[in-house]
Coordinates of C-alpha atoms in Angstrom, one line a residue:
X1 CA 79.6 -75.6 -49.1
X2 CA 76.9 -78.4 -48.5
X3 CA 78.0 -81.7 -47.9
X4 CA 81.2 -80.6 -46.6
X5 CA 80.2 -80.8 -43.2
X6 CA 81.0 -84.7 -42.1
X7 CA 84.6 -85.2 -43.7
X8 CA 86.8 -86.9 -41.4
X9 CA 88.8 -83.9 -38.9
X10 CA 91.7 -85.3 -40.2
X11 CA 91.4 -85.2 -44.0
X12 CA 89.3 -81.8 -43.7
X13 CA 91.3 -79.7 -44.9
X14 CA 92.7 -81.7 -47.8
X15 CA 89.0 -82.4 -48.3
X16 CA 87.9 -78.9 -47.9
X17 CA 90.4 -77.9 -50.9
X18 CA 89.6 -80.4 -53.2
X19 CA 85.8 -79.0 -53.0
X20 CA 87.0 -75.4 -53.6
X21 CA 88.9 -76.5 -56.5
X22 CA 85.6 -77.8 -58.0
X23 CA 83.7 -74.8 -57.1
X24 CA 84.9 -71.9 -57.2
X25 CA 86.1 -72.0 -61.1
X26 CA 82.7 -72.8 -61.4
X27 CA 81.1 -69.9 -60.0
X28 CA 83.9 -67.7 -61.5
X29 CA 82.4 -69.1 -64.7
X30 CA 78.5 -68.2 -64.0
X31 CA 79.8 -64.4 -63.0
X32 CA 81.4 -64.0 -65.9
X33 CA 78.3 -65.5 -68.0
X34 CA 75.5 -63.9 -66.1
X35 CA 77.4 -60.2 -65.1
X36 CA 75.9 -60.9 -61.2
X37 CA 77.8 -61.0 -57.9
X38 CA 78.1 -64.9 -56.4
X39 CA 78.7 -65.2 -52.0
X40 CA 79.8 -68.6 -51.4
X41 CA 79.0 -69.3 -47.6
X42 CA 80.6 -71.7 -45.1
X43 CA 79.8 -72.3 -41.5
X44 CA 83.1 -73.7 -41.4
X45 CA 85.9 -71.3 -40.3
X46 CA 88.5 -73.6 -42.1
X47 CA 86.6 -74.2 -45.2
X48 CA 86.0 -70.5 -45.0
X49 CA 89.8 -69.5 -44.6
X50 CA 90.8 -72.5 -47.7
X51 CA 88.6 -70.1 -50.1
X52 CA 90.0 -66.9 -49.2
X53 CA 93.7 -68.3 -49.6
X54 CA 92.3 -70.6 -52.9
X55 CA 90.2 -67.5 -54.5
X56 CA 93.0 -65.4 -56.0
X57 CA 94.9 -68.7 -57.3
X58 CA 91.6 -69.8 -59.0
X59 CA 91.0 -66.7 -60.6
X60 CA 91.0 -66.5 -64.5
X61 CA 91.1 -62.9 -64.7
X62 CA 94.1 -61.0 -64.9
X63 CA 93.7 -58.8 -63.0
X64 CA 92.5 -60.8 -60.2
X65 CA 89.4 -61.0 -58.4
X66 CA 89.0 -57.5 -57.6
X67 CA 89.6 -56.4 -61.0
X68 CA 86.3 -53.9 -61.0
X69 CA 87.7 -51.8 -57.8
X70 CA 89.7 -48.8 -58.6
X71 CA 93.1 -48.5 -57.8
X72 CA 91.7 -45.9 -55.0
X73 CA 89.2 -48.4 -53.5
X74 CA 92.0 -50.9 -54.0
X75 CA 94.5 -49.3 -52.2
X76 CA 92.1 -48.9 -49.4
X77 CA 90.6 -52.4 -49.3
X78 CA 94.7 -53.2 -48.7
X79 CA 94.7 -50.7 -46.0
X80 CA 91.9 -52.1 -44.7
X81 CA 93.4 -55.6 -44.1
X82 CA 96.3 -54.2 -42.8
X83 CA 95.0 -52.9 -40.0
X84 CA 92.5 -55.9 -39.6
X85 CA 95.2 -57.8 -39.3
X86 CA 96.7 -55.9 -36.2
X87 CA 93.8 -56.3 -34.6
X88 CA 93.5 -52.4 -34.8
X89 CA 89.7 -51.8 -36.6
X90 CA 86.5 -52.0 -35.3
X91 CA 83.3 -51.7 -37.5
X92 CA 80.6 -49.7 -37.1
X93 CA 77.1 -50.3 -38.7
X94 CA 73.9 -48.7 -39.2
X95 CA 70.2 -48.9 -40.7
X96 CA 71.9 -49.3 -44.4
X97 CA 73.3 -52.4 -43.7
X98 CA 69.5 -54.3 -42.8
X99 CA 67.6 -52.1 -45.4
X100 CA 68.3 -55.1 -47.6
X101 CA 67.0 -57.6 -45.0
X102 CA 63.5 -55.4 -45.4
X103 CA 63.6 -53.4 -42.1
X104 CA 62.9 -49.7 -42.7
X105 CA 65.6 -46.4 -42.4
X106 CA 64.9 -44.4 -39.6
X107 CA 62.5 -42.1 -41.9
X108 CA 60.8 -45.4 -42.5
X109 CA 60.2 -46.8 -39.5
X110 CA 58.5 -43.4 -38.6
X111 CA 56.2 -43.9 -41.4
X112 CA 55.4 -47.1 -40.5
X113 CA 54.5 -45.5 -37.4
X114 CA 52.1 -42.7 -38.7
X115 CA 50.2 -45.4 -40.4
X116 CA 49.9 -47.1 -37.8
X117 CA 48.1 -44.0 -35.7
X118 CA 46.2 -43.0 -39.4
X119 CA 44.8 -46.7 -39.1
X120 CA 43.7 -45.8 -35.3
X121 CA 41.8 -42.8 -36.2
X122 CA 44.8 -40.5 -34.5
X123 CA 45.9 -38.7 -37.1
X124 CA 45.4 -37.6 -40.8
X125 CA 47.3 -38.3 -44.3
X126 CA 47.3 -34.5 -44.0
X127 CA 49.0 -34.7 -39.9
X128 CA 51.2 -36.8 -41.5
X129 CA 52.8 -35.0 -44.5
X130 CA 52.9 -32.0 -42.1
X131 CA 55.0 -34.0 -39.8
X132 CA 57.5 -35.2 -42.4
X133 CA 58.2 -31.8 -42.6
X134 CA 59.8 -31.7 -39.5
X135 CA 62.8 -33.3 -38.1
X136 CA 62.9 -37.5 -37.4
X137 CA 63.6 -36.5 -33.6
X138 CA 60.5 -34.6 -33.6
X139 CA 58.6 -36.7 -36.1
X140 CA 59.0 -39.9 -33.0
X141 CA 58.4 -37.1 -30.1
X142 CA 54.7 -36.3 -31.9
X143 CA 54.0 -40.1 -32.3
X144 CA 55.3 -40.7 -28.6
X145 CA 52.4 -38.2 -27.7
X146 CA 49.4 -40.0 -29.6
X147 CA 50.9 -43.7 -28.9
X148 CA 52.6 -43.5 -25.5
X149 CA 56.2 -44.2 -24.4
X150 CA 55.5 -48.1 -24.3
X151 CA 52.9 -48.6 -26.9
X152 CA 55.8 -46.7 -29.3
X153 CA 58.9 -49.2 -28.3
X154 CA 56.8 -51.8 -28.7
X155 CA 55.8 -51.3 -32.2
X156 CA 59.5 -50.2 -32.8
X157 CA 60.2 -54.1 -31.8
X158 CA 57.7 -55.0 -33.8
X159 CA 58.5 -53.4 -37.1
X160 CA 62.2 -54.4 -36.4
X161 CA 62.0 -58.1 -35.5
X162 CA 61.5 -59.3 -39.3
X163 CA 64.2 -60.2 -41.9
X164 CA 66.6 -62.6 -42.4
X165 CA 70.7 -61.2 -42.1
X166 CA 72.4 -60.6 -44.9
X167 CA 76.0 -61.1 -46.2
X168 CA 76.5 -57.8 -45.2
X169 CA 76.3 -58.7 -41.8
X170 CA 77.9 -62.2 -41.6
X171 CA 80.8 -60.5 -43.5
X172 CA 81.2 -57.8 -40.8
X173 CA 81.1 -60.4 -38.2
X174 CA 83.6 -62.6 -39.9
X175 CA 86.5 -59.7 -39.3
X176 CA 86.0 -60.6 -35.3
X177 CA 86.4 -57.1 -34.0
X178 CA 84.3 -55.3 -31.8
X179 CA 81.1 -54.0 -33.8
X180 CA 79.0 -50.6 -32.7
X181 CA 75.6 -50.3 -34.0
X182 CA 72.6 -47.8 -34.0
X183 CA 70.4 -50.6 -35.1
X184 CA 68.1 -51.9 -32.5
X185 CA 67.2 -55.1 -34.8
X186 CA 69.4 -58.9 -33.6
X187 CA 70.4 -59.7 -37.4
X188 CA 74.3 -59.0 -36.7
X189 CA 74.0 -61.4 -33.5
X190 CA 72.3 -64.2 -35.8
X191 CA 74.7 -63.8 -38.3
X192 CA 77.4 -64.7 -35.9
X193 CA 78.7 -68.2 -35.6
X194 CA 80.9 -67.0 -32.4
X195 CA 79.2 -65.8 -29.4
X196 CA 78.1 -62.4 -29.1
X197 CA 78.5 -59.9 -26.1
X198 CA 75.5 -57.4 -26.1
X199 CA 76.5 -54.2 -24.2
X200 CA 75.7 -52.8 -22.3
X201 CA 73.6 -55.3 -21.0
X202 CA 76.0 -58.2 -20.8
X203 CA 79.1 -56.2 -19.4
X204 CA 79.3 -58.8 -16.5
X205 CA 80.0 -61.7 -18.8
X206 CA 83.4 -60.0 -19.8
X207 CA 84.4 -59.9 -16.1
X208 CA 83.4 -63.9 -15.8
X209 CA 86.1 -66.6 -15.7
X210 CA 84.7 -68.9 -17.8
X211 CA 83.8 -65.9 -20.4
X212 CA 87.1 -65.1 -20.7
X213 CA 88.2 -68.4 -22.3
X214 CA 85.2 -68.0 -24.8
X215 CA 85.6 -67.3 -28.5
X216 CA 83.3 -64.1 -28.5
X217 CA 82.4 -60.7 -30.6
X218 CA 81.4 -57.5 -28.6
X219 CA 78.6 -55.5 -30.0
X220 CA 78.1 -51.8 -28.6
X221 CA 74.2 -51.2 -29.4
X222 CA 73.8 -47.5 -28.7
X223 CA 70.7 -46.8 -28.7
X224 CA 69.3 -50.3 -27.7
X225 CA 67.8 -53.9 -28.8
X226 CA 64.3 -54.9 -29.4
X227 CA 65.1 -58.0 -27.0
X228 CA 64.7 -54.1 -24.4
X229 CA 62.1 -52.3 -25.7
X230 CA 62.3 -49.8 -23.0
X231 CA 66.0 -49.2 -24.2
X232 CA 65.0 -48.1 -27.4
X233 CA 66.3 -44.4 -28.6
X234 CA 63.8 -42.5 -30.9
X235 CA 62.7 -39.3 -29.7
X236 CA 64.1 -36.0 -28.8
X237 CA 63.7 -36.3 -25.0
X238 CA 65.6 -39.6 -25.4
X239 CA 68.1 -38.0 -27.0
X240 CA 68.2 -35.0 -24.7
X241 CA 68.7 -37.7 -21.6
X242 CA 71.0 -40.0 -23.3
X243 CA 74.4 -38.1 -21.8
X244 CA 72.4 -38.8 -18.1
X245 CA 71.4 -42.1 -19.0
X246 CA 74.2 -43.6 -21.2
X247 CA 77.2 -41.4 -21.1
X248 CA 79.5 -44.6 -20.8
X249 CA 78.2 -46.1 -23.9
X250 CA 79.1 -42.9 -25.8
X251 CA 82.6 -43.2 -23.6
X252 CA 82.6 -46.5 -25.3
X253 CA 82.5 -45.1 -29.1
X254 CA 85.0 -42.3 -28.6
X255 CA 87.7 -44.9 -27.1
X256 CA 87.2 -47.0 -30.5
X257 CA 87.9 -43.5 -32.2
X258 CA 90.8 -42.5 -30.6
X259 CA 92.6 -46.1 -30.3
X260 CA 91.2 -47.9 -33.9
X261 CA 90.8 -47.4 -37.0
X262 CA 86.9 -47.3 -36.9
X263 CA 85.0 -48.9 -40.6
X264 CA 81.6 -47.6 -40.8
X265 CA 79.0 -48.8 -43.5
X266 CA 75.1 -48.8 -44.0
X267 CA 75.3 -44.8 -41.5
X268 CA 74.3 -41.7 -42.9
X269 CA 76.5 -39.5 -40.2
X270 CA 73.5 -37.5 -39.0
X271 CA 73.3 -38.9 -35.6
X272 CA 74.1 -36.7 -32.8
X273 CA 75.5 -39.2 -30.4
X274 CA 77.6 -40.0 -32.9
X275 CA 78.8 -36.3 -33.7
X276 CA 79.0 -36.0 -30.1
X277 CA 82.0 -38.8 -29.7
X278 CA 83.4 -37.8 -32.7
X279 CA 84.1 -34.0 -31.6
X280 CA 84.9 -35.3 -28.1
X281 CA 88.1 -37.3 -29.9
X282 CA 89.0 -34.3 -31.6
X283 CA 89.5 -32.0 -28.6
X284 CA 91.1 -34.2 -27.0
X285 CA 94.2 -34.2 -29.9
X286 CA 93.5 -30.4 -29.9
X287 CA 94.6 -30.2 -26.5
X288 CA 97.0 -32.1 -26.4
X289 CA 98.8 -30.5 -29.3
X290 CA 98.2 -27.2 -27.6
X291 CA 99.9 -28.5 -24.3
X292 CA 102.9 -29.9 -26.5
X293 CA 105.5 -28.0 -25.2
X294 CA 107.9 -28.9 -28.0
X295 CA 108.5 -29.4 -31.2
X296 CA 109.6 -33.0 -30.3
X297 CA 106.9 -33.8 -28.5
X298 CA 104.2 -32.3 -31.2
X299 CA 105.8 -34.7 -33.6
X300 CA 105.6 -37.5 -31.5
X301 CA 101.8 -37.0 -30.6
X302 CA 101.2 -36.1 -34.5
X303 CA 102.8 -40.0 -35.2
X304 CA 100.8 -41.4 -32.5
X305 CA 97.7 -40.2 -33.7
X306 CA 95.8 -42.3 -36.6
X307 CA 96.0 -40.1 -39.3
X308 CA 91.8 -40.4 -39.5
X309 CA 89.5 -42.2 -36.9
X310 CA 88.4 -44.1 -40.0
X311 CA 86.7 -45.0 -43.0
X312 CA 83.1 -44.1 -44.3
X313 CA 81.8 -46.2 -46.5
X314 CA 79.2 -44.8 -48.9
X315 CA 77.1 -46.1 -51.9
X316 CA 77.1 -43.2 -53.9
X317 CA 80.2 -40.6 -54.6
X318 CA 79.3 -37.1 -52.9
X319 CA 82.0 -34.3 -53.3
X320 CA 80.0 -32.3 -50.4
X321 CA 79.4 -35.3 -48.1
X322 CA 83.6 -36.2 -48.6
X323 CA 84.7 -32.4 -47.8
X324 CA 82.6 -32.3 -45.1
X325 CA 84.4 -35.3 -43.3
X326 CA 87.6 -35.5 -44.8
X327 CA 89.5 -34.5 -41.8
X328 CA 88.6 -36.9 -39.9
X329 CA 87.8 -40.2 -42.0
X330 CA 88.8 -42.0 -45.5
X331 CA 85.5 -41.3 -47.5
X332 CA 85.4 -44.3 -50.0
X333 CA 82.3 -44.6 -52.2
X334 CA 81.1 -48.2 -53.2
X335 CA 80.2 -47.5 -56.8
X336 CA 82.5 -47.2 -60.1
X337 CA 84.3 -43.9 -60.1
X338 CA 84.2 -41.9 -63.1

């Protein structure tokens, strides 16, 4: 909202609602003329929390603001907040949510990659169309043999440093939970207008004094940050070594399994890691229901358990892709349902 930002502390509020009345029947007027989607951004965490209060009250449709969600995405968009509000989510984001910022998918990246070696005179447009054949992990391992473990991160930083965030990500920030990632890119962290705590690099701020006091998101960046190129994860042998290397940052992933309601959006499921912590959380409720030594108690640890470990969000509806994970998460798809 510009030219919001100098009203006196004491009238801001008032202030702050007066401007919402003026907007947002206004831009409730272009969606409805022009069929597109309108963000209206603050960097105000009051004017921010006015609109969400003042956006149902405003609306002119009948059927509220989130009239084009179906009653199934609606009833887990209430869900959702629910939990939010109990401080029991976290959210967990991949390469889908900065595809729209102009950074590559992993497939991408690696094809930025090949070109880069085809412009080197290292490999052919043949090479490379047999490589594509093969899997991503092996794909980065043949390009970490022609480039060099160093030459390789750095180009990853490189090819990942550009974009500006997105909505997607301020939004995600906005819910002030802990975040995960997969994404080595720093567009969540500029999003933010609250300090962010990078682990595992920054694990000793939590510990501080004076940290403890500051308003602050944590952000879990698995397989590592172009501000350390040498922690970048691409290749199979980084992957093979990661349980050495970084067992406690997959520790960190199956805790926010077991104890929250994890959302995950923009991640196609297909990491290992990722399988890894997930399988992890179900033994563990496997054995314990196996060591339940009464019906009581199996009850009690059935009621304890989150009925999933959380939602995927997807863009497109895939019966396949929603058996395959059903046991474990809500699968809601983004688009109209049929």
């Amino acid at each position: 909202m510009v030219g919001a930002g100098e009203v006196d502390p004491e009238d801001l509020i008032s202030a702050q609602g007066l401007c919402v009345k003026e907007l947002l029947p206004l831009v409730y007027r272009a969606a409805s003329c022009y069929a597109v989607d309108y963000a209206v951004a603050s960097t105000e965490m009051g004017a921010y929390s006015v609109m969400q209060v003042m956006r149902s009250d405003l609306c002119p449709w009948p059927e509220g603001p989130f009239w084009m969600l179906s009653p199934k995405q609606q009833m887990h968009a209430r869900r959702l907040t629910v939990e939010t509000l109990k401080r029991r989510i976290a959210v967990f984001f991949g390469a889908g949510v900065s595809i729209s910022s102009g950074l590559p998918t992993w497939q991408g990246l690696l094809n930025e990659l090949q070109e880069q070696l085809v412009r080197a005179g290292k490999l052919t447009e043949a090479d490379c169309e047999n490589m594509r054949e093969l899997t991503l992990l092996d794909q980065a391992t043949l390009v970490e043999m022609d480039m060099g473990s160093k030459q390789l991160k750095q180009a990853c930083v490189e090819i990942t440093s550009k974009g500006l965030f997105t909505p997607a990500h301020a939004m995600l920030g906005a819910l002030h939970v802990t975040a995960i990632t997969t994404n080595y890119d720093e567009l969540y962290e500029t999003a933010q207008c609250h300090d962010v705590v990078r682990l595992p690099w920054e694990a000793p701020r939590l510990a501080s004094c004076e940290d403890l006091k500051t308003d602050h998101l944590k952000l879990v960046k698995l397989h590592g940050c172009i501000s350390r190129p040498k922690s970048i994860v691409l290749t199979r042998g980084d992957y093979l070594r990661y349980g050495d290397q970084r067992e406690a940052m997959r520790g960190l992933l199956s805790r926010s399994l077991l104890e929250k309601e994890v959302l995950i959006a923009g991640f196609s499921m297909t990491d290992d890691n990722v399988h890894i912590s997930i399988d992890r959380c179900r033994k563990v409720w496997e054995i314990n229901h196996q060591q339940a030594g009464s019906s009581n108690l199996q009850r009690l640890l059935e009621e304890a358990r989150p009925k999933k470990m959380g939602t995927i969000l997807t863009l497109v509806a895939n019966s396949m892709f929603t058996k395959l994970w059903a046991r474990d998460f809500h699968v809601v798809a983004s688009c109209a349902e049929k």
